[in-house]
mmCIF file of C-alpha atoms in Angstrom:
data_model
loop_
_atom_site.group_PDB
_atom_site.id
_atom_site.type_symbol
_atom_site.label_atom_id
_atom_site.label_comp_id
_atom_site.label_asym_id
_atom_site.label_seq_id
_atom_site.Cartn_x
_atom_site.Cartn_y
_atom_site.Cartn_z
ATOM 1 C CA MET R 1 0.000 0.000 0.000
ATOM 2 C CA PRO R 2 1.434 3.417 -0.893
ATOM 3 C CA GLY R 3 1.684 5.824 2.060
ATOM 4 C CA LYS R 4 -1.027 8.410 2.646
ATOM 5 C CA LYS R 5 -0.165 11.767 1.074
ATOM 6 C CA VAL R 6 -0.159 14.657 3.538
ATOM 7 C CA CYS R 7 -0.786 18.304 2.638
ATOM 8 C CA ILE R 8 -0.774 21.248 5.066
ATOM 9 C CA VAL R 9 -2.970 24.168 4.040
ATOM 10 C CA GLY R 10 -1.819 27.415 5.659
ATOM 11 C CA SER R 11 1.509 28.630 6.903
ATOM 12 C CA GLY R 12 1.089 31.025 9.819
ATOM 13 C CA ASN R 13 2.885 30.383 13.110
ATOM 14 C CA TRP R 14 0.555 27.481 14.002
ATOM 15 C CA GLY R 15 0.656 25.887 10.548
ATOM 16 C CA SER R 16 4.439 26.146 10.566
ATOM 17 C CA SER R 17 4.733 24.626 14.059
ATOM 18 C CA ILE R 18 2.561 21.678 13.005
ATOM 19 C CA ALA R 19 4.530 21.339 9.747
ATOM 20 C CA LYS R 20 7.651 20.828 11.831
ATOM 21 C CA ILE R 21 6.033 17.916 13.713
ATOM 22 C CA ILE R 22 4.473 16.339 10.612
ATOM 23 C CA GLY R 23 7.712 16.593 8.634
ATOM 24 C CA HIS R 24 9.511 14.511 11.258
ATOM 25 C CA ASN R 25 6.667 12.035 11.853
ATOM 26 C CA VAL R 26 6.035 11.065 8.223
ATOM 27 C CA LYS R 27 9.660 9.977 7.903
ATOM 28 C CA ALA R 28 9.340 7.726 10.942
ATOM 29 C CA SER R 29 6.198 5.880 9.724
ATOM 30 C CA ASN R 30 5.506 3.744 6.665
ATOM 31 C CA ARG R 31 1.829 4.765 6.797
ATOM 32 C CA PHE R 32 2.572 8.178 5.206
ATOM 33 C CA ASP R 33 4.264 9.415 2.048
ATOM 34 C CA PRO R 34 7.513 11.073 3.213
ATOM 35 C CA MET R 35 6.962 14.171 1.046
ATOM 36 C CA VAL R 36 4.642 16.797 2.507
ATOM 37 C CA ASN R 37 3.117 19.625 0.475
ATOM 38 C CA MET R 38 2.352 22.934 2.148
ATOM 39 C CA TRP R 39 0.117 25.682 0.746
ATOM 40 C CA VAL R 40 1.342 29.185 1.520
ATOM 41 C CA TYR R 41 -0.392 32.523 1.096
ATOM 42 C CA GLU R 42 2.284 34.250 -0.975
ATOM 43 C CA GLU R 43 3.918 37.313 0.568
ATOM 44 C CA VAL R 44 7.113 39.160 -0.276
ATOM 45 C CA ILE R 45 9.642 39.465 2.562
ATOM 46 C CA ASP R 46 12.703 41.691 1.920
ATOM 47 C CA GLY R 47 12.217 41.347 -1.823
ATOM 48 C CA LYS R 48 11.927 37.524 -1.797
ATOM 49 C CA LYS R 49 8.802 35.390 -2.026
ATOM 50 C CA LEU R 50 7.917 33.643 1.230
ATOM 51 C CA THR R 51 7.502 30.353 -0.671
ATOM 52 C CA GLU R 52 11.057 30.639 -2.037
ATOM 53 C CA ILE R 53 12.470 31.387 1.422
ATOM 54 C CA ILE R 54 10.732 28.330 2.938
ATOM 55 C CA ASN R 55 11.827 26.099 0.057
ATOM 56 C CA THR R 56 15.476 27.216 0.230
ATOM 57 C CA GLU R 57 16.047 28.202 3.866
ATOM 58 C CA HIS R 58 13.458 25.758 5.342
ATOM 59 C CA GLU R 59 12.324 28.475 7.733
ATOM 60 C CA ASN R 60 9.152 30.564 7.885
ATOM 61 C CA VAL R 61 10.968 33.825 8.639
ATOM 62 C CA LYS R 62 7.751 35.810 9.091
ATOM 63 C CA TYR R 63 5.579 33.639 11.305
ATOM 64 C CA LEU R 64 7.950 31.161 12.950
ATOM 65 C CA PRO R 65 11.463 32.646 12.863
ATOM 66 C CA GLY R 66 14.298 30.613 14.323
ATOM 67 C CA HIS R 67 12.771 27.209 13.582
ATOM 68 C CA LYS R 68 13.941 25.109 10.664
ATOM 69 C CA LEU R 69 11.224 23.102 8.943
ATOM 70 C CA PRO R 70 12.254 19.585 7.909
ATOM 71 C CA ARG R 71 13.433 19.511 4.265
ATOM 72 C CA ASN R 72 10.583 17.268 3.131
ATOM 73 C CA VAL R 73 8.013 19.984 3.923
ATOM 74 C CA PHE R 74 7.948 21.969 0.711
ATOM 75 C CA ILE R 75 5.365 24.189 -0.837
ATOM 76 C CA ALA R 76 3.069 23.427 -3.730
ATOM 77 C CA LYS R 77 0.835 26.253 -4.827
ATOM 78 C CA LEU R 78 -2.688 24.997 -4.813
ATOM 79 C CA CYS R 79 -5.321 26.400 -7.138
ATOM 80 C CA ASP R 80 -7.751 28.887 -5.666
ATOM 81 C CA GLN R 81 -10.127 26.004 -5.404
ATOM 82 C CA MET R 82 -8.815 22.859 -3.786
ATOM 83 C CA LYS R 83 -11.870 20.827 -4.648
ATOM 84 C CA PRO R 84 -10.804 19.568 -8.121
ATOM 85 C CA HIS R 85 -7.577 18.283 -6.564
ATOM 86 C CA VAL R 86 -9.082 16.418 -3.622
ATOM 87 C CA ALA R 87 -8.981 12.681 -4.271
ATOM 88 C CA GLU R 88 -11.755 10.347 -3.190
ATOM 89 C CA GLY R 89 -11.197 8.990 0.306
ATOM 90 C CA THR R 90 -9.345 12.104 1.469
ATOM 91 C CA ILE R 91 -9.772 13.006 5.141
ATOM 92 C CA GLY R 92 -9.037 16.332 6.775
ATOM 93 C CA ILE R 93 -8.332 17.841 10.176
ATOM 94 C CA SER R 94 -8.981 21.480 11.048
ATOM 95 C CA LEU R 95 -6.673 23.380 13.399
ATOM 96 C CA ILE R 96 -8.568 26.655 13.000
ATOM 97 C CA LYS R 97 -9.969 28.181 16.200
ATOM 98 C CA GLY R 98 -12.978 30.178 15.144
ATOM 99 C CA ILE R 99 -16.594 30.054 14.057
ATOM 100 C CA ASP R 100 -18.488 31.640 11.209
ATOM 101 C CA GLU R 101 -21.999 32.937 10.703
ATOM 102 C CA GLY R 102 -24.392 30.686 8.836
ATOM 103 C CA PRO R 103 -27.977 31.294 7.661
ATOM 104 C CA ASP R 104 -29.349 29.419 10.687
ATOM 105 C CA GLY R 105 -26.926 30.850 13.235
ATOM 106 C CA LEU R 106 -23.349 29.757 13.836
ATOM 107 C CA LYS R 107 -21.359 27.505 11.557
ATOM 108 C CA LEU R 108 -18.294 25.572 12.618
ATOM 109 C CA ILE R 109 -15.210 25.961 10.432
ATOM 110 C CA SER R 110 -15.059 22.175 10.069
ATOM 111 C CA ASP R 111 -18.638 22.214 8.727
ATOM 112 C CA ILE R 112 -17.611 24.662 6.010
ATOM 113 C CA ILE R 113 -14.594 22.523 5.038
ATOM 114 C CA ARG R 114 -16.763 19.376 5.133
ATOM 115 C CA GLU R 115 -19.369 20.893 2.824
ATOM 116 C CA LYS R 116 -16.959 22.567 0.389
ATOM 117 C CA LEU R 117 -14.544 19.645 -0.035
ATOM 118 C CA GLU R 118 -17.068 16.849 0.654
ATOM 119 C CA ILE R 119 -14.626 15.040 2.921
ATOM 120 C CA GLU R 120 -14.724 13.858 6.528
ATOM 121 C CA VAL R 121 -13.121 16.446 8.831
ATOM 122 C CA SER R 122 -11.767 16.016 12.369
ATOM 123 C CA VAL R 123 -10.497 18.867 14.565
ATOM 124 C CA LEU R 124 -7.466 19.487 16.775
ATOM 125 C CA MET R 125 -7.736 21.962 19.657
ATOM 126 C CA GLY R 126 -5.751 22.326 22.865
ATOM 127 C CA ALA R 127 -3.503 24.380 25.118
ATOM 128 C CA ASN R 128 -0.978 24.849 22.342
ATOM 129 C CA ILE R 129 0.824 28.182 21.989
ATOM 130 C CA ALA R 130 2.528 27.784 18.603
ATOM 131 C CA SER R 131 6.003 28.966 19.594
ATOM 132 C CA GLU R 132 6.059 26.577 22.589
ATOM 133 C CA VAL R 133 5.001 23.639 20.402
ATOM 134 C CA ALA R 134 7.779 24.546 17.950
ATOM 135 C CA ASP R 135 10.249 24.757 20.863
ATOM 136 C CA GLU R 136 9.165 21.190 21.769
ATOM 137 C CA LYS R 137 7.995 22.149 25.238
ATOM 138 C CA PHE R 138 5.654 19.505 26.655
ATOM 139 C CA CYS R 139 1.943 20.037 26.025
ATOM 140 C CA GLU R 140 -1.277 18.149 25.485
ATOM 141 C CA THR R 141 -3.914 18.540 22.800
ATOM 142 C CA THR R 142 -7.286 17.054 21.856
ATOM 143 C CA ILE R 143 -8.432 15.573 18.563
ATOM 144 C CA GLY R 144 -12.179 15.534 18.065
ATOM 145 C CA ALA R 145 -13.077 12.818 15.548
ATOM 146 C CA LYS R 146 -16.564 11.482 14.948
ATOM 147 C CA ASN R 147 -14.843 8.652 13.054
ATOM 148 C CA GLU R 148 -12.488 7.149 15.643
ATOM 149 C CA ALA R 149 -10.307 5.370 13.049
ATOM 150 C CA ASN R 150 -9.566 8.707 11.372
ATOM 151 C CA GLY R 151 -8.780 10.229 14.770
ATOM 152 C CA LEU R 152 -6.174 7.529 15.359
ATOM 153 C CA ILE R 153 -4.566 8.151 11.933
ATOM 154 C CA PHE R 154 -4.207 11.835 12.829
ATOM 155 C CA LYS R 155 -2.870 10.925 16.266
ATOM 156 C CA GLU R 156 -0.127 8.857 14.603
ATOM 157 C CA LEU R 157 0.650 11.718 12.214
ATOM 158 C CA LEU R 158 0.819 14.395 14.908
ATOM 159 C CA GLN R 159 1.800 12.906 18.278
ATOM 160 C CA THR R 160 5.353 13.261 19.616
ATOM 161 C CA PRO R 161 6.854 12.617 23.078
ATOM 162 C CA ASN R 162 6.202 16.294 23.910
ATOM 163 C CA PHE R 163 2.914 16.760 22.019
ATOM 164 C CA ARG R 164 0.507 14.282 23.584
ATOM 165 C CA ILE R 165 -2.877 13.678 22.015
ATOM 166 C CA THR R 166 -6.199 12.400 23.364
ATOM 167 C CA VAL R 167 -8.862 11.439 20.801
ATOM 168 C CA VAL R 168 -12.518 12.072 21.714
ATOM 169 C CA GLN R 169 -15.638 11.628 19.610
ATOM 170 C CA GLU R 170 -17.400 14.845 20.592
ATOM 171 C CA SER R 171 -15.817 16.785 17.755
ATOM 172 C CA ASP R 172 -18.209 19.765 17.746
ATOM 173 C CA THR R 173 -17.653 20.447 21.455
ATOM 174 C CA VAL R 174 -13.879 20.273 20.974
ATOM 175 C CA GLU R 175 -14.121 22.806 18.152
ATOM 176 C CA LEU R 176 -16.453 25.136 20.062
ATOM 177 C CA CYS R 177 -13.997 25.173 22.974
ATOM 178 C CA GLY R 178 -11.256 26.355 20.627
ATOM 179 C CA ALA R 179 -13.377 29.288 19.468
ATOM 180 C CA LEU R 180 -15.193 30.311 22.657
ATOM 181 C CA LYS R 181 -12.169 30.403 24.951
ATOM 182 C CA ASN R 182 -10.822 33.330 22.918
ATOM 183 C CA ILE R 183 -13.794 35.440 24.054
ATOM 184 C CA VAL R 184 -13.001 34.610 27.688
ATOM 185 C CA ALA R 185 -9.322 35.477 27.088
ATOM 186 C CA VAL R 186 -10.365 38.972 25.969
ATOM 187 C CA GLY R 187 -12.202 39.321 29.294
ATOM 188 C CA ALA R 188 -9.058 38.156 31.116
ATOM 189 C CA GLY R 189 -7.066 40.817 29.244
ATOM 190 C CA PHE R 190 -9.555 43.482 30.322
ATOM 191 C CA CYS R 191 -8.981 42.357 33.934
ATOM 192 C CA ASP R 192 -5.223 42.683 33.536
ATOM 193 C CA GLY R 193 -5.550 46.101 31.944
ATOM 194 C CA LEU R 194 -7.823 47.266 34.767
ATOM 195 C CA GLY R 195 -5.431 45.882 37.414
ATOM 196 C CA PHE R 196 -7.967 43.503 38.980
ATOM 197 C CA GLY R 197 -5.534 40.752 40.010
ATOM 198 C CA ASP R 198 -5.469 36.958 39.895
ATOM 199 C CA ASN R 199 -8.572 36.303 42.022
ATOM 200 C CA THR R 200 -10.735 38.253 39.593
ATOM 201 C CA LYS R 201 -9.092 36.564 36.617
ATOM 202 C CA ALA R 202 -9.816 33.159 38.189
ATOM 203 C CA ALA R 203 -13.492 34.187 38.404
ATOM 204 C CA VAL R 204 -13.423 35.236 34.739
ATOM 205 C CA ILE R 205 -11.983 31.839 33.788
ATOM 206 C CA ARG R 206 -14.569 29.909 35.842
ATOM 207 C CA LEU R 207 -17.575 31.979 34.756
ATOM 208 C CA GLY R 208 -16.270 31.901 31.181
ATOM 209 C CA LEU R 209 -16.055 28.110 31.343
ATOM 210 C CA MET R 210 -19.649 27.949 32.605
ATOM 211 C CA GLU R 211 -20.778 30.081 29.656
ATOM 212 C CA MET R 212 -18.774 27.912 27.245
ATOM 213 C CA ILE R 213 -20.531 24.770 28.510
ATOM 214 C CA ALA R 214 -23.969 26.437 28.457
ATOM 215 C CA PHE R 215 -23.381 27.780 24.956
ATOM 216 C CA ALA R 216 -22.217 24.399 23.639
ATOM 217 C CA LYS R 217 -25.400 22.809 25.020
ATOM 218 C CA LEU R 218 -27.507 25.550 23.437
ATOM 219 C CA PHE R 219 -25.690 25.306 20.118
ATOM 220 C CA ARG R 220 -25.583 21.506 19.939
ATOM 221 C CA LYS R 221 -29.032 21.011 21.480
ATOM 222 C CA GLY R 222 -27.929 19.176 24.592
ATOM 223 C CA GLN R 223 -25.622 16.513 23.104
ATOM 224 C CA VAL R 224 -22.678 17.747 25.128
ATOM 225 C CA SER R 225 -20.829 15.994 27.948
ATOM 226 C CA SER R 226 -19.067 18.177 30.504
ATOM 227 C CA THR R 227 -16.104 15.763 30.576
ATOM 228 C CA THR R 228 -14.950 17.047 27.168
ATOM 229 C CA PHE R 229 -14.324 20.413 28.864
ATOM 230 C CA LEU R 230 -11.818 18.671 31.166
ATOM 231 C CA GLU R 231 -9.692 17.729 28.142
ATOM 232 C CA SER R 232 -6.867 19.954 26.886
ATOM 233 C CA CYS R 233 -9.263 21.631 24.430
ATOM 234 C CA GLY R 234 -11.368 22.873 27.347
ATOM 235 C CA VAL R 235 -10.046 24.014 30.697
ATOM 236 C CA ALA R 236 -6.334 23.740 29.792
ATOM 237 C CA ASP R 237 -6.643 25.812 26.614
ATOM 238 C CA LEU R 238 -8.795 28.309 28.498
ATOM 239 C CA ILE R 239 -6.168 28.776 31.228
ATOM 240 C CA THR R 240 -3.194 29.139 28.891
ATOM 241 C CA THR R 241 -5.048 31.598 26.659
ATOM 242 C CA CYS R 242 -6.134 33.711 29.643
ATOM 243 C CA TYR R 243 -2.527 33.992 30.863
ATOM 244 C CA GLY R 244 -0.683 34.061 27.526
ATOM 245 C CA GLY R 245 -1.809 34.400 23.929
ATOM 246 C CA ARG R 246 -2.637 37.339 21.713
ATOM 247 C CA ASN R 247 -6.283 37.836 22.737
ATOM 248 C CA ARG R 248 -5.343 38.543 26.354
ATOM 249 C CA LYS R 249 -2.383 40.727 25.357
ATOM 250 C CA VAL R 250 -4.312 42.908 22.906
ATOM 251 C CA ALA R 251 -7.294 43.240 25.289
ATOM 252 C CA GLU R 252 -4.943 44.494 28.024
ATOM 253 C CA ALA R 253 -3.493 47.038 25.566
ATOM 254 C CA PHE R 254 -7.057 48.037 24.601
ATOM 255 C CA VAL R 255 -7.662 49.123 28.217
ATOM 256 C CA LYS R 256 -4.316 50.874 28.663
ATOM 257 C CA THR R 257 -4.079 52.696 25.318
ATOM 258 C CA SER R 258 -7.740 53.427 24.463
ATOM 259 C CA LYS R 259 -6.930 52.461 20.855
ATOM 260 C CA SER R 260 -9.412 50.410 18.821
ATOM 261 C CA ILE R 261 -9.082 46.649 18.364
ATOM 262 C CA VAL R 262 -8.368 47.207 14.643
ATOM 263 C CA GLU R 263 -5.518 49.634 15.411
ATOM 264 C CA LEU R 264 -3.998 47.266 17.967
ATOM 265 C CA GLU R 265 -4.202 44.298 15.570
ATOM 266 C CA ALA R 266 -2.202 46.273 13.017
ATOM 267 C CA GLU R 267 0.382 47.357 15.614
ATOM 268 C CA MET R 268 0.823 44.177 17.640
ATOM 269 C CA LEU R 269 0.013 41.122 15.529
ATOM 270 C CA ASN R 270 2.366 41.188 12.541
ATOM 271 C CA GLY R 271 -0.471 40.840 10.036
ATOM 272 C CA GLN R 272 -2.460 38.256 11.989
ATOM 273 C CA LYS R 273 -6.054 38.622 13.160
ATOM 274 C CA LEU R 274 -7.541 38.538 16.639
ATOM 275 C CA GLN R 275 -10.096 35.772 17.054
ATOM 276 C CA GLY R 276 -11.769 36.719 20.360
ATOM 277 C CA PRO R 277 -13.627 39.913 19.385
ATOM 278 C CA GLN R 278 -14.739 38.424 16.045
ATOM 279 C CA THR R 279 -16.032 35.263 17.727
ATOM 280 C CA SER R 280 -17.864 37.367 20.337
ATOM 281 C CA ALA R 281 -19.660 39.163 17.484
ATOM 282 C CA GLU R 282 -20.830 35.881 15.909
ATOM 283 C CA VAL R 283 -21.930 34.539 19.298
ATOM 284 C CA TYR R 284 -23.734 37.769 20.244
ATOM 285 C CA LYS R 285 -25.800 37.697 17.031
ATOM 286 C CA LEU R 286 -26.972 34.184 17.850
ATOM 287 C CA LEU R 287 -27.756 35.083 21.472
ATOM 288 C CA GLN R 288 -29.805 38.062 20.288
ATOM 289 C CA LYS R 289 -31.774 35.847 17.901
ATOM 290 C CA LYS R 290 -32.544 33.452 20.751
ATOM 291 C CA ASP R 291 -33.225 36.300 23.226
ATOM 292 C CA MET R 292 -30.534 34.927 25.568
ATOM 293 C CA VAL R 293 -28.079 37.827 25.880
ATOM 294 C CA ASN R 294 -28.776 38.114 29.646
ATOM 295 C CA LYS R 295 -27.910 34.449 30.202
ATOM 296 C CA PHE R 296 -24.361 35.040 28.857
ATOM 297 C CA PRO R 297 -23.236 38.306 30.483
ATOM 298 C CA LEU R 298 -19.488 37.691 30.075
ATOM 299 C CA PHE R 299 -19.669 36.846 26.352
ATOM 300 C CA SER R 300 -22.055 39.775 25.831
ATOM 301 C CA ALA R 301 -19.911 42.289 27.736
ATOM 302 C CA VAL R 302 -16.843 41.402 25.655
ATOM 303 C CA TYR R 303 -18.800 42.080 22.464
ATOM 304 C CA GLN R 304 -20.337 45.321 23.753
ATOM 305 C CA ILE R 305 -16.954 46.670 24.945
ATOM 306 C CA CYS R 306 -15.163 45.756 21.698
ATOM 307 C CA PHE R 307 -17.842 46.942 19.264
ATOM 308 C CA GLU R 308 -20.541 49.041 20.920
ATOM 309 C CA GLY R 309 -18.543 51.509 22.990
ATOM 310 C CA LYS R 310 -19.487 50.075 26.399
ATOM 311 C CA GLU R 311 -17.008 51.350 29.017
ATOM 312 C CA VAL R 312 -14.389 48.704 29.759
ATOM 313 C CA LYS R 313 -14.529 49.527 33.486
ATOM 314 C CA GLU R 314 -18.105 48.197 33.426
ATOM 315 C CA PHE R 315 -16.719 44.713 32.722
ATOM 316 C CA ILE R 316 -16.719 44.016 36.461
ATOM 317 C CA ASN R 317 -20.548 44.361 36.471
ATOM 318 C CA CYS R 318 -20.933 41.242 34.324
ATOM 319 C CA LEU R 319 -19.004 39.307 36.987
ATOM 320 C CA GLN R 320 -20.766 40.807 40.018
ATOM 321 C CA ASN R 321 -24.246 40.275 38.549
ATOM 322 C CA HIS R 322 -23.652 36.941 36.847
ATOM 323 C CA PRO R 323 -26.641 34.531 36.889
ATOM 324 C CA GLU R 324 -24.367 32.036 38.694
ATOM 325 C CA HIS R 325 -24.411 34.375 41.704
ATOM 326 C CA MET R 326 -28.171 35.006 41.795
#
């Protein structure tokens, strides 16, 4: 049997960190073809194309500087549409932490990929800051796979001694965790900017987790087990994002500088986007439709502060008057 062909679509800091792992793992297994293709959004860095730099220097100098990518990870430019090139029997895994707006409310990114490419899609979410994964610091992550056999293939492709993977079947909950925790991290950043201290931030994390669980049950109509939130994709990712990560950092700067989120993105994120405020906007629209804004005061306050001019110092009100305390 020929080895399974692996392609990585995307080349930001996370895509590049994962490329480093995959490049090593495919060489150590006869299940995979040892040559990995990587699709890169073309940019020019110091007069040279980013694709050329990665192909010759084996380093993503923009998004993951200082880390060499294994030589077998090279870049093939895909067509604008991947669909004509996707062979029958292809499976995918999404590492994208976000949600989109659909006609009937929210849409998971994996749903969009599933529909567009007509393939089965798993997800990977966890407490995984890209630079730490690339530095091979120990961490855990969660694969959500409705098809367990596919989950195990991805575990073999991605697991290393320092990147430990648990496979669970509740894929939608895993993916929702990856998106929703970024809203909570914005709240944690507001706390830091306002000088509220660790006790308050702990309350933000706990109340945020409660809203994540309640929202997942609302969104997935009750088919949600709380144990999934105890995996890396849940509480661990929530903690690391509320203490590190770009959403917390930019939200703190938002308080201290009074600049807009858009201005701070441009200044602080090297061309990358902030997921927390955008996700809060998608979530808020759905909560409005269902007349449930009051049941999710933390999620709602993050949206209102980021987009509707609500005073950031009022953030504490959503904690003091949370339904959990009534």
